[in-house]
mmCIF file of C-alpha atoms in Angstrom:
data_model
loop_
_atom_site.group_PDB
_atom_site.id
_atom_site.type_symbol
_atom_site.label_atom_id
_atom_site.label_comp_id
_atom_site.label_asym_id
_atom_site.label_seq_id
_atom_site.Cartn_x
_atom_site.Cartn_y
_atom_site.Cartn_z
ATOM 1 C CA UNK A 617 -2.442 -12.727 29.961
ATOM 2 C CA UNK A 618 0.617 -12.431 32.195
ATOM 3 C CA UNK A 619 3.522 -10.326 30.903
ATOM 4 C CA UNK A 620 6.148 -12.189 28.930
ATOM 5 C CA UNK A 621 9.601 -12.364 30.517
ATOM 6 C CA UNK A 622 12.458 -10.310 29.062
ATOM 7 C CA UNK A 623 14.566 -11.770 26.279
ATOM 8 C CA UNK A 624 17.438 -12.085 28.760
ATOM 9 C CA UNK A 625 15.517 -15.043 30.179
ATOM 10 C CA UNK A 626 16.666 -16.978 27.128
ATOM 11 C CA UNK A 627 20.159 -17.019 28.694
ATOM 12 C CA UNK A 628 22.270 -16.821 25.535
ATOM 13 C CA UNK A 629 25.922 -17.841 25.536
ATOM 14 C CA UNK A 630 27.681 -14.585 24.799
ATOM 15 C CA UNK A 631 30.197 -13.828 23.528
ATOM 16 C CA UNK A 632 30.176 -16.939 21.371
ATOM 17 C CA UNK A 633 33.431 -18.925 21.039
ATOM 18 C CA UNK A 634 36.060 -18.262 18.397
ATOM 19 C CA UNK A 635 37.681 -21.444 17.108
ATOM 20 C CA UNK A 636 40.787 -21.747 14.939
ATOM 21 C CA UNK A 637 40.851 -24.529 12.365
ATOM 22 C CA UNK A 638 43.907 -25.838 10.598
ATOM 23 C CA UNK A 639 43.173 -26.340 6.910
ATOM 24 C CA UNK A 640 45.938 -26.791 4.331
ATOM 25 C CA UNK A 641 43.918 -24.979 1.644
ATOM 26 C CA UNK A 642 44.171 -21.798 3.712
ATOM 27 C CA UNK A 643 47.614 -22.426 5.169
ATOM 28 C CA UNK A 644 49.077 -22.788 1.687
ATOM 29 C CA UNK A 645 48.063 -19.167 1.035
ATOM 30 C CA UNK A 646 49.225 -17.884 4.414
ATOM 31 C CA UNK A 647 45.631 -17.342 5.533
ATOM 32 C CA UNK A 648 44.412 -18.063 9.067
ATOM 33 C CA UNK A 649 40.834 -19.392 9.298
ATOM 34 C CA UNK A 650 38.684 -18.875 12.391
ATOM 35 C CA UNK A 651 35.133 -20.003 13.041
ATOM 36 C CA UNK A 652 32.850 -17.709 15.040
ATOM 37 C CA UNK A 653 30.645 -20.324 16.656
ATOM 38 C CA UNK A 654 27.410 -18.395 16.734
ATOM 39 C CA UNK A 655 25.650 -21.737 16.314
ATOM 40 C CA UNK A 656 26.336 -22.191 20.046
ATOM 41 C CA UNK A 657 24.619 -18.996 21.216
ATOM 42 C CA UNK A 658 21.375 -20.802 22.109
ATOM 43 C CA UNK A 659 20.187 -24.385 21.525
ATOM 44 C CA UNK A 660 16.800 -23.332 20.118
ATOM 45 C CA UNK A 661 17.698 -19.966 18.550
ATOM 46 C CA UNK A 662 21.122 -20.564 17.011
ATOM 47 C CA UNK A 663 23.350 -17.883 15.612
ATOM 48 C CA UNK A 664 21.981 -14.899 13.833
ATOM 49 C CA UNK A 665 18.411 -15.951 14.619
ATOM 50 C CA UNK A 666 18.858 -15.084 18.290
ATOM 51 C CA UNK A 667 20.672 -11.853 17.493
ATOM 52 C CA UNK A 668 18.058 -10.723 14.974
ATOM 53 C CA UNK A 669 15.132 -11.565 17.237
ATOM 54 C CA UNK A 670 16.333 -10.307 20.615
ATOM 55 C CA UNK A 671 15.534 -6.600 20.210
ATOM 56 C CA UNK A 672 12.316 -7.373 18.355
ATOM 57 C CA UNK A 673 11.226 -9.569 21.254
ATOM 58 C CA UNK A 674 12.014 -6.756 23.672
ATOM 59 C CA UNK A 675 10.056 -4.272 21.556
ATOM 60 C CA UNK A 676 7.063 -6.635 21.358
ATOM 61 C CA UNK A 677 7.170 -7.170 25.124
ATOM 62 C CA UNK A 678 7.475 -3.450 25.905
ATOM 63 C CA UNK A 679 4.507 -2.656 23.670
ATOM 64 C CA UNK A 680 2.365 -5.305 25.329
ATOM 65 C CA UNK A 681 1.994 -7.627 22.345
ATOM 66 C CA UNK A 682 1.124 -11.219 23.171
ATOM 67 C CA UNK A 683 1.426 -12.569 19.628
ATOM 68 C CA UNK A 684 4.206 -12.566 17.039
ATOM 69 C CA UNK A 685 3.357 -12.701 13.333
ATOM 70 C CA UNK A 686 6.092 -13.535 10.861
ATOM 71 C CA UNK A 687 6.817 -15.065 7.462
ATOM 72 C CA UNK A 688 8.974 -17.710 5.832
ATOM 73 C CA UNK A 689 9.357 -20.590 3.439
ATOM 74 C CA UNK A 690 8.815 -24.246 4.180
ATOM 75 C CA UNK A 691 12.374 -24.706 5.498
ATOM 76 C CA UNK A 692 12.746 -21.341 7.209
ATOM 77 C CA UNK A 693 15.176 -21.275 10.124
ATOM 78 C CA UNK A 694 13.618 -17.951 11.068
ATOM 79 C CA UNK A 695 10.167 -19.504 11.497
ATOM 80 C CA UNK A 696 11.646 -22.231 13.699
ATOM 81 C CA UNK A 697 13.499 -19.705 15.844
ATOM 82 C CA UNK A 698 10.443 -17.483 16.247
ATOM 83 C CA UNK A 699 8.312 -20.452 17.249
ATOM 84 C CA UNK A 700 10.940 -21.495 19.804
ATOM 85 C CA UNK A 701 11.162 -17.973 21.192
ATOM 86 C CA UNK A 702 7.408 -17.906 21.555
ATOM 87 C CA UNK A 703 7.411 -21.176 23.454
ATOM 88 C CA UNK A 704 10.223 -20.089 25.751
ATOM 89 C CA UNK A 705 8.921 -16.579 26.473
ATOM 90 C CA UNK A 706 5.176 -17.102 26.351
ATOM 91 C CA UNK A 707 4.296 -15.394 23.066
ATOM 92 C CA UNK A 708 1.693 -16.881 20.770
ATOM 93 C CA UNK A 709 3.181 -17.225 17.281
ATOM 94 C CA UNK A 710 1.700 -17.283 13.804
ATOM 95 C CA UNK A 711 3.781 -18.133 10.747
ATOM 96 C CA UNK A 712 2.677 -17.213 7.245
ATOM 97 C CA UNK A 713 4.229 -19.862 5.001
ATOM 98 C CA UNK A 714 4.983 -19.408 1.301
ATOM 99 C CA UNK A 715 3.099 -21.937 -0.858
ATOM 100 C CA UNK A 716 -0.583 -22.784 -0.385
ATOM 101 C CA UNK A 717 0.057 -26.132 -2.076
ATOM 102 C CA UNK A 718 1.736 -27.214 1.173
ATOM 103 C CA UNK A 719 -1.429 -26.855 3.232
ATOM 104 C CA UNK A 720 -2.704 -30.371 2.479
ATOM 105 C CA UNK A 721 0.664 -32.112 2.642
ATOM 106 C CA UNK A 722 2.353 -33.640 5.685
ATOM 107 C CA UNK A 723 4.529 -31.086 7.451
ATOM 108 C CA UNK A 724 8.250 -31.355 6.808
ATOM 109 C CA UNK A 725 10.566 -31.626 9.814
ATOM 110 C CA UNK A 726 11.100 -27.856 9.993
ATOM 111 C CA UNK A 727 7.413 -26.919 9.948
ATOM 112 C CA UNK A 728 6.580 -29.831 12.251
ATOM 113 C CA UNK A 729 8.979 -28.357 14.805
ATOM 114 C CA UNK A 730 7.302 -24.965 14.432
ATOM 115 C CA UNK A 731 3.933 -26.576 15.117
ATOM 116 C CA UNK A 732 5.327 -28.536 18.061
ATOM 117 C CA UNK A 733 6.532 -25.245 19.539
ATOM 118 C CA UNK A 734 3.015 -23.865 19.288
ATOM 119 C CA UNK A 735 3.202 -21.861 16.053
ATOM 120 C CA UNK A 736 -0.032 -21.623 14.107
ATOM 121 C CA UNK A 737 0.813 -22.031 10.433
ATOM 122 C CA UNK A 738 -1.059 -20.202 7.681
ATOM 123 C CA UNK A 739 -0.232 -21.131 4.086
ATOM 124 C CA UNK A 740 -0.644 -18.561 1.305
ATOM 125 C CA UNK A 741 -0.166 -18.693 -2.434
ATOM 126 C CA UNK A 742 3.148 -17.494 -3.773
ATOM 127 C CA UNK A 743 1.696 -14.436 -5.481
ATOM 128 C CA UNK A 744 0.159 -13.134 -2.258
ATOM 129 C CA UNK A 745 3.335 -13.990 -0.385
ATOM 130 C CA UNK A 746 5.421 -11.847 -2.725
ATOM 131 C CA UNK A 747 3.124 -8.915 -1.958
ATOM 132 C CA UNK A 748 3.128 -9.363 1.826
ATOM 133 C CA UNK A 749 4.859 -6.012 2.392
ATOM 134 C CA UNK A 750 2.019 -4.184 0.657
ATOM 135 C CA UNK A 751 -0.063 -2.577 3.423
ATOM 136 C CA UNK A 752 -3.372 -3.751 1.973
ATOM 137 C CA UNK A 753 -2.162 -7.338 1.522
ATOM 138 C CA UNK A 754 -0.681 -7.380 5.027
ATOM 139 C CA UNK A 755 -3.884 -5.994 6.503
ATOM 140 C CA UNK A 756 -5.877 -8.723 4.774
ATOM 141 C CA UNK A 757 -3.488 -11.363 6.076
ATOM 142 C CA UNK A 758 -3.801 -9.997 9.594
ATOM 143 C CA UNK A 759 -7.604 -10.127 9.380
ATOM 144 C CA UNK A 760 -7.543 -13.649 7.979
ATOM 145 C CA UNK A 761 -5.226 -14.882 10.734
ATOM 146 C CA UNK A 762 -6.819 -12.833 13.542
ATOM 147 C CA UNK A 763 -3.498 -11.135 14.226
ATOM 148 C CA UNK A 764 -4.508 -7.478 14.005
ATOM 149 C CA UNK A 765 -2.869 -6.848 17.388
ATOM 150 C CA UNK A 766 0.238 -8.973 16.754
ATOM 151 C CA UNK A 767 3.792 -7.682 16.568
ATOM 152 C CA UNK A 768 4.995 -8.178 12.983
ATOM 153 C CA UNK A 769 8.504 -9.463 12.285
ATOM 154 C CA UNK A 770 9.503 -9.478 8.601
ATOM 155 C CA UNK A 771 10.682 -12.483 6.623
ATOM 156 C CA UNK A 772 14.101 -13.579 7.827
ATOM 157 C CA UNK A 773 13.723 -11.279 10.822
ATOM 158 C CA UNK A 774 15.573 -8.459 9.062
ATOM 159 C CA UNK A 775 14.569 -4.956 10.114
ATOM 160 C CA UNK A 776 16.330 -2.065 11.832
ATOM 161 C CA UNK A 777 16.099 -3.721 15.254
ATOM 162 C CA UNK A 778 17.528 -6.957 13.852
ATOM 163 C CA UNK A 779 20.479 -5.068 12.371
ATOM 164 C CA UNK A 780 21.121 -3.378 15.699
ATOM 165 C CA UNK A 781 20.874 -6.767 17.412
ATOM 166 C CA UNK A 782 23.593 -8.140 15.112
ATOM 167 C CA UNK A 783 25.964 -5.234 15.739
ATOM 168 C CA UNK A 784 27.454 -6.866 18.880
ATOM 169 C CA UNK A 785 28.532 -9.754 16.644
ATOM 170 C CA UNK A 786 30.943 -7.401 14.913
ATOM 171 C CA UNK A 787 32.017 -5.891 18.215
ATOM 172 C CA UNK A 788 32.917 -9.366 19.503
ATOM 173 C CA UNK A 789 35.357 -9.680 16.583
ATOM 174 C CA UNK A 790 37.152 -6.358 17.066
ATOM 175 C CA UNK A 791 40.881 -6.950 17.149
ATOM 176 C CA UNK A 792 40.393 -10.640 16.335
ATOM 177 C CA UNK A 793 40.139 -10.767 12.541
ATOM 178 C CA UNK A 794 40.756 -8.875 9.314
ATOM 179 C CA UNK A 795 37.752 -10.211 7.402
ATOM 180 C CA UNK A 796 34.469 -11.363 8.940
ATOM 181 C CA UNK A 797 32.365 -13.383 6.506
ATOM 182 C CA UNK A 798 28.752 -14.492 6.755
ATOM 183 C CA UNK A 799 26.228 -16.238 4.528
ATOM 184 C CA UNK A 800 23.331 -13.940 3.606
ATOM 185 C CA UNK A 801 19.650 -14.457 2.962
ATOM 186 C CA UNK A 802 18.139 -11.029 3.621
ATOM 187 C CA UNK A 803 21.205 -8.933 4.478
ATOM 188 C CA UNK A 804 20.342 -8.117 8.069
ATOM 189 C CA UNK A 805 23.174 -10.019 9.704
ATOM 190 C CA UNK A 806 25.755 -8.601 7.306
ATOM 191 C CA UNK A 807 24.451 -5.076 7.906
ATOM 192 C CA UNK A 808 24.823 -5.401 11.674
ATOM 193 C CA UNK A 809 28.069 -7.359 11.590
ATOM 194 C CA UNK A 810 29.747 -4.712 9.448
ATOM 195 C CA UNK A 811 28.518 -1.898 11.677
ATOM 196 C CA UNK A 812 30.050 -3.507 14.752
ATOM 197 C CA UNK A 813 33.544 -4.009 13.330
ATOM 198 C CA UNK A 814 36.447 -1.713 14.128
ATOM 199 C CA UNK A 815 38.069 0.583 11.534
ATOM 200 C CA UNK A 816 40.319 -1.422 9.234
ATOM 201 C CA UNK A 817 38.229 -4.575 9.460
ATOM 202 C CA UNK A 818 35.845 -5.540 6.687
ATOM 203 C CA UNK A 819 32.805 -7.749 6.306
ATOM 204 C CA UNK A 820 32.103 -10.106 3.413
ATOM 205 C CA UNK A 821 28.659 -11.426 2.582
ATOM 206 C CA UNK A 822 28.027 -14.621 0.624
ATOM 207 C CA UNK A 823 24.439 -14.613 -0.713
ATOM 208 C CA UNK A 824 22.699 -17.989 -0.736
ATOM 209 C CA UNK A 825 20.039 -16.741 -3.171
ATOM 210 C CA UNK A 826 20.587 -15.691 -6.731
ATOM 211 C CA UNK A 827 19.363 -12.398 -8.098
ATOM 212 C CA UNK A 828 21.954 -9.834 -7.044
ATOM 213 C CA UNK A 829 19.483 -7.846 -4.923
ATOM 214 C CA UNK A 830 21.245 -7.955 -1.574
ATOM 215 C CA UNK A 831 23.471 -4.937 -2.109
ATOM 216 C CA UNK A 832 20.596 -2.434 -2.097
ATOM 217 C CA UNK A 833 18.792 -4.448 0.603
ATOM 218 C CA UNK A 834 21.796 -4.396 2.942
ATOM 219 C CA UNK A 835 22.426 -0.709 2.348
ATOM 220 C CA UNK A 836 18.766 0.015 3.020
ATOM 221 C CA UNK A 837 18.845 -1.914 6.279
ATOM 222 C CA UNK A 838 21.905 -0.001 7.457
ATOM 223 C CA UNK A 839 20.216 3.241 6.493
ATOM 224 C CA UNK A 840 17.117 2.358 8.512
ATOM 225 C CA UNK A 841 19.182 1.229 11.514
ATOM 226 C CA UNK A 842 21.936 3.850 11.565
ATOM 227 C CA UNK A 843 20.926 6.635 9.199
ATOM 228 C CA UNK A 844 23.424 5.804 6.441
ATOM 229 C CA UNK A 845 25.013 2.715 4.873
ATOM 230 C CA UNK A 846 28.586 1.790 5.708
ATOM 231 C CA UNK A 847 31.440 1.225 3.287
ATOM 232 C CA UNK A 848 33.276 -1.658 4.986
ATOM 233 C CA UNK A 849 31.332 -4.546 3.461
ATOM 234 C CA UNK A 850 31.102 -6.305 0.105
ATOM 235 C CA UNK A 851 29.157 -9.188 -1.409
ATOM 236 C CA UNK A 852 30.296 -12.052 -3.631
ATOM 237 C CA UNK A 853 27.331 -13.457 -5.556
ATOM 238 C CA UNK A 854 29.094 -16.422 -7.163
ATOM 239 C CA UNK A 855 28.387 -19.115 -4.608
ATOM 240 C CA UNK A 856 24.603 -19.509 -4.385
ATOM 241 C CA UNK A 857 24.784 -22.861 -6.241
ATOM 242 C CA UNK A 858 21.554 -22.194 -8.102
ATOM 243 C CA UNK A 859 19.514 -20.442 -5.425
ATOM 244 C CA UNK A 860 18.079 -20.832 -1.957
ATOM 245 C CA UNK A 861 18.361 -24.399 -0.609
ATOM 246 C CA UNK A 862 19.811 -25.466 -3.968
ATOM 247 C CA UNK A 863 22.994 -27.468 -4.018
ATOM 248 C CA UNK A 864 25.457 -29.134 -6.340
ATOM 249 C CA UNK A 865 27.396 -32.369 -6.128
ATOM 250 C CA UNK A 866 30.547 -30.299 -5.648
ATOM 251 C CA UNK A 867 29.070 -28.410 -2.696
ATOM 252 C CA UNK A 868 27.835 -31.623 -1.086
ATOM 253 C CA UNK A 869 31.243 -33.249 -1.470
ATOM 254 C CA UNK A 870 32.924 -30.143 -0.025
ATOM 255 C CA UNK A 871 30.619 -30.074 3.012
ATOM 256 C CA UNK A 872 31.108 -33.782 3.661
ATOM 257 C CA UNK A 873 34.872 -33.341 3.437
ATOM 258 C CA UNK A 874 34.878 -30.288 5.743
ATOM 259 C CA UNK A 875 32.910 -32.222 8.344
ATOM 260 C CA UNK A 876 35.402 -35.076 8.223
ATOM 261 C CA UNK A 877 38.438 -32.782 8.362
ATOM 262 C CA UNK A 878 37.271 -30.623 11.252
ATOM 263 C CA UNK A 879 34.573 -32.521 13.125
ATOM 264 C CA UNK A 880 32.062 -29.722 12.583
ATOM 265 C CA UNK A 881 28.538 -30.581 11.393
ATOM 266 C CA UNK A 882 27.970 -28.257 8.425
ATOM 267 C CA UNK A 883 24.516 -26.753 7.891
ATOM 268 C CA UNK A 884 23.882 -27.000 4.157
ATOM 269 C CA UNK A 885 21.638 -24.045 3.215
ATOM 270 C CA UNK A 886 23.881 -21.270 4.539
ATOM 271 C CA UNK A 887 27.070 -22.447 6.220
ATOM 272 C CA UNK A 888 28.211 -24.874 3.523
ATOM 273 C CA UNK A 889 28.064 -22.153 0.880
ATOM 274 C CA UNK A 890 29.964 -19.747 3.139
ATOM 275 C CA UNK A 891 32.795 -22.194 3.832
ATOM 276 C CA UNK A 892 32.916 -23.280 0.200
ATOM 277 C CA UNK A 893 33.160 -19.646 -0.886
ATOM 278 C CA UNK A 894 35.938 -18.811 1.558
ATOM 279 C CA UNK A 895 37.931 -21.866 0.495
ATOM 280 C CA UNK A 896 37.573 -20.941 -3.179
ATOM 281 C CA UNK A 897 38.463 -17.308 -2.502
ATOM 282 C CA UNK A 898 41.538 -18.332 -0.544
ATOM 283 C CA UNK A 899 42.684 -20.610 -3.368
ATOM 284 C CA UNK A 900 42.089 -17.736 -5.821
ATOM 285 C CA UNK A 901 44.427 -15.534 -3.788
ATOM 286 C CA UNK A 902 41.653 -13.133 -2.758
ATOM 287 C CA UNK A 903 43.151 -12.826 0.729
ATOM 288 C CA UNK A 904 46.671 -11.495 1.139
ATOM 289 C CA UNK A 905 49.151 -13.680 3.035
ATOM 290 C CA UNK A 906 48.890 -12.973 6.746
ATOM 291 C CA UNK A 907 45.143 -12.301 6.588
ATOM 292 C CA UNK A 908 42.884 -13.691 9.309
ATOM 293 C CA UNK A 909 39.457 -14.644 7.961
ATOM 294 C CA UNK A 910 36.558 -15.484 10.267
ATOM 295 C CA UNK A 911 33.544 -17.479 9.100
ATOM 296 C CA UNK A 912 30.447 -16.749 11.156
ATOM 297 C CA UNK A 913 28.718 -20.098 11.722
ATOM 298 C CA UNK A 914 25.085 -19.097 11.913
ATOM 299 C CA UNK A 915 23.311 -22.404 12.292
ATOM 300 C CA UNK A 916 23.382 -26.132 12.776
ATOM 301 C CA UNK A 917 22.089 -28.961 10.582
ATOM 302 C CA UNK A 918 18.539 -30.124 11.378
ATOM 303 C CA UNK A 919 18.222 -33.218 13.534
#
């Protein structure tokens, strides 16, 4: 097998653009809203997916791995991005998908794209999936999928290398904002974003899952990446709308309205909840007049 090219061959658009939007709900509170258009970093690996994967791809390449093994749910943006990276850089990819009941059903659009990009999908029951970090369970999965020699990327892509890969996101916002906000699934992007900010800036995470577990997860990721957690980030757990990929009529109406106001297609699993949260927080007076708030747009709606 010929060596895979470096991740720089993906030709990302960096730094990503910073766009100001005029919204009366923020203006009424004296708050300036910016959008960090990380959705434009790469057409196949948008936003935090590119940033979280780039150093992992380099590590896999340097160690001579030809296959990537990773994990996700049926609508995982991370699985799609990993499959695309494999296609573009020449890695074989295997995705372990949560839910063995899906194995005999037609693939949804997200998993169909993974398959089209060459990812081999392996469906496991939800109990085994929850235990995937257990060394014995992982070893059994690797045997079953013939991926003993694969480079393993965790669910959501979040590990120490992913956090370090997201740190430039914060650095790109130095001197540009007071608050940098991002929707969170596993905490890796928030951990890196916060680490890259300058003193006096702060990061805000909006979890899209319920459960209140992301505080310890984010701190643990910063500890693994940098030796100690930072103190310049917080989480607001009120805007998950029932859990991952769950929505409400109010959230749907908000996202539709935001699209019409600003001409920005709003991804519904992460970005809609982030923008909804920031609008609610602004109306609550959570941001002092004169504050600049930046929403990191991490993805685009599926085609």
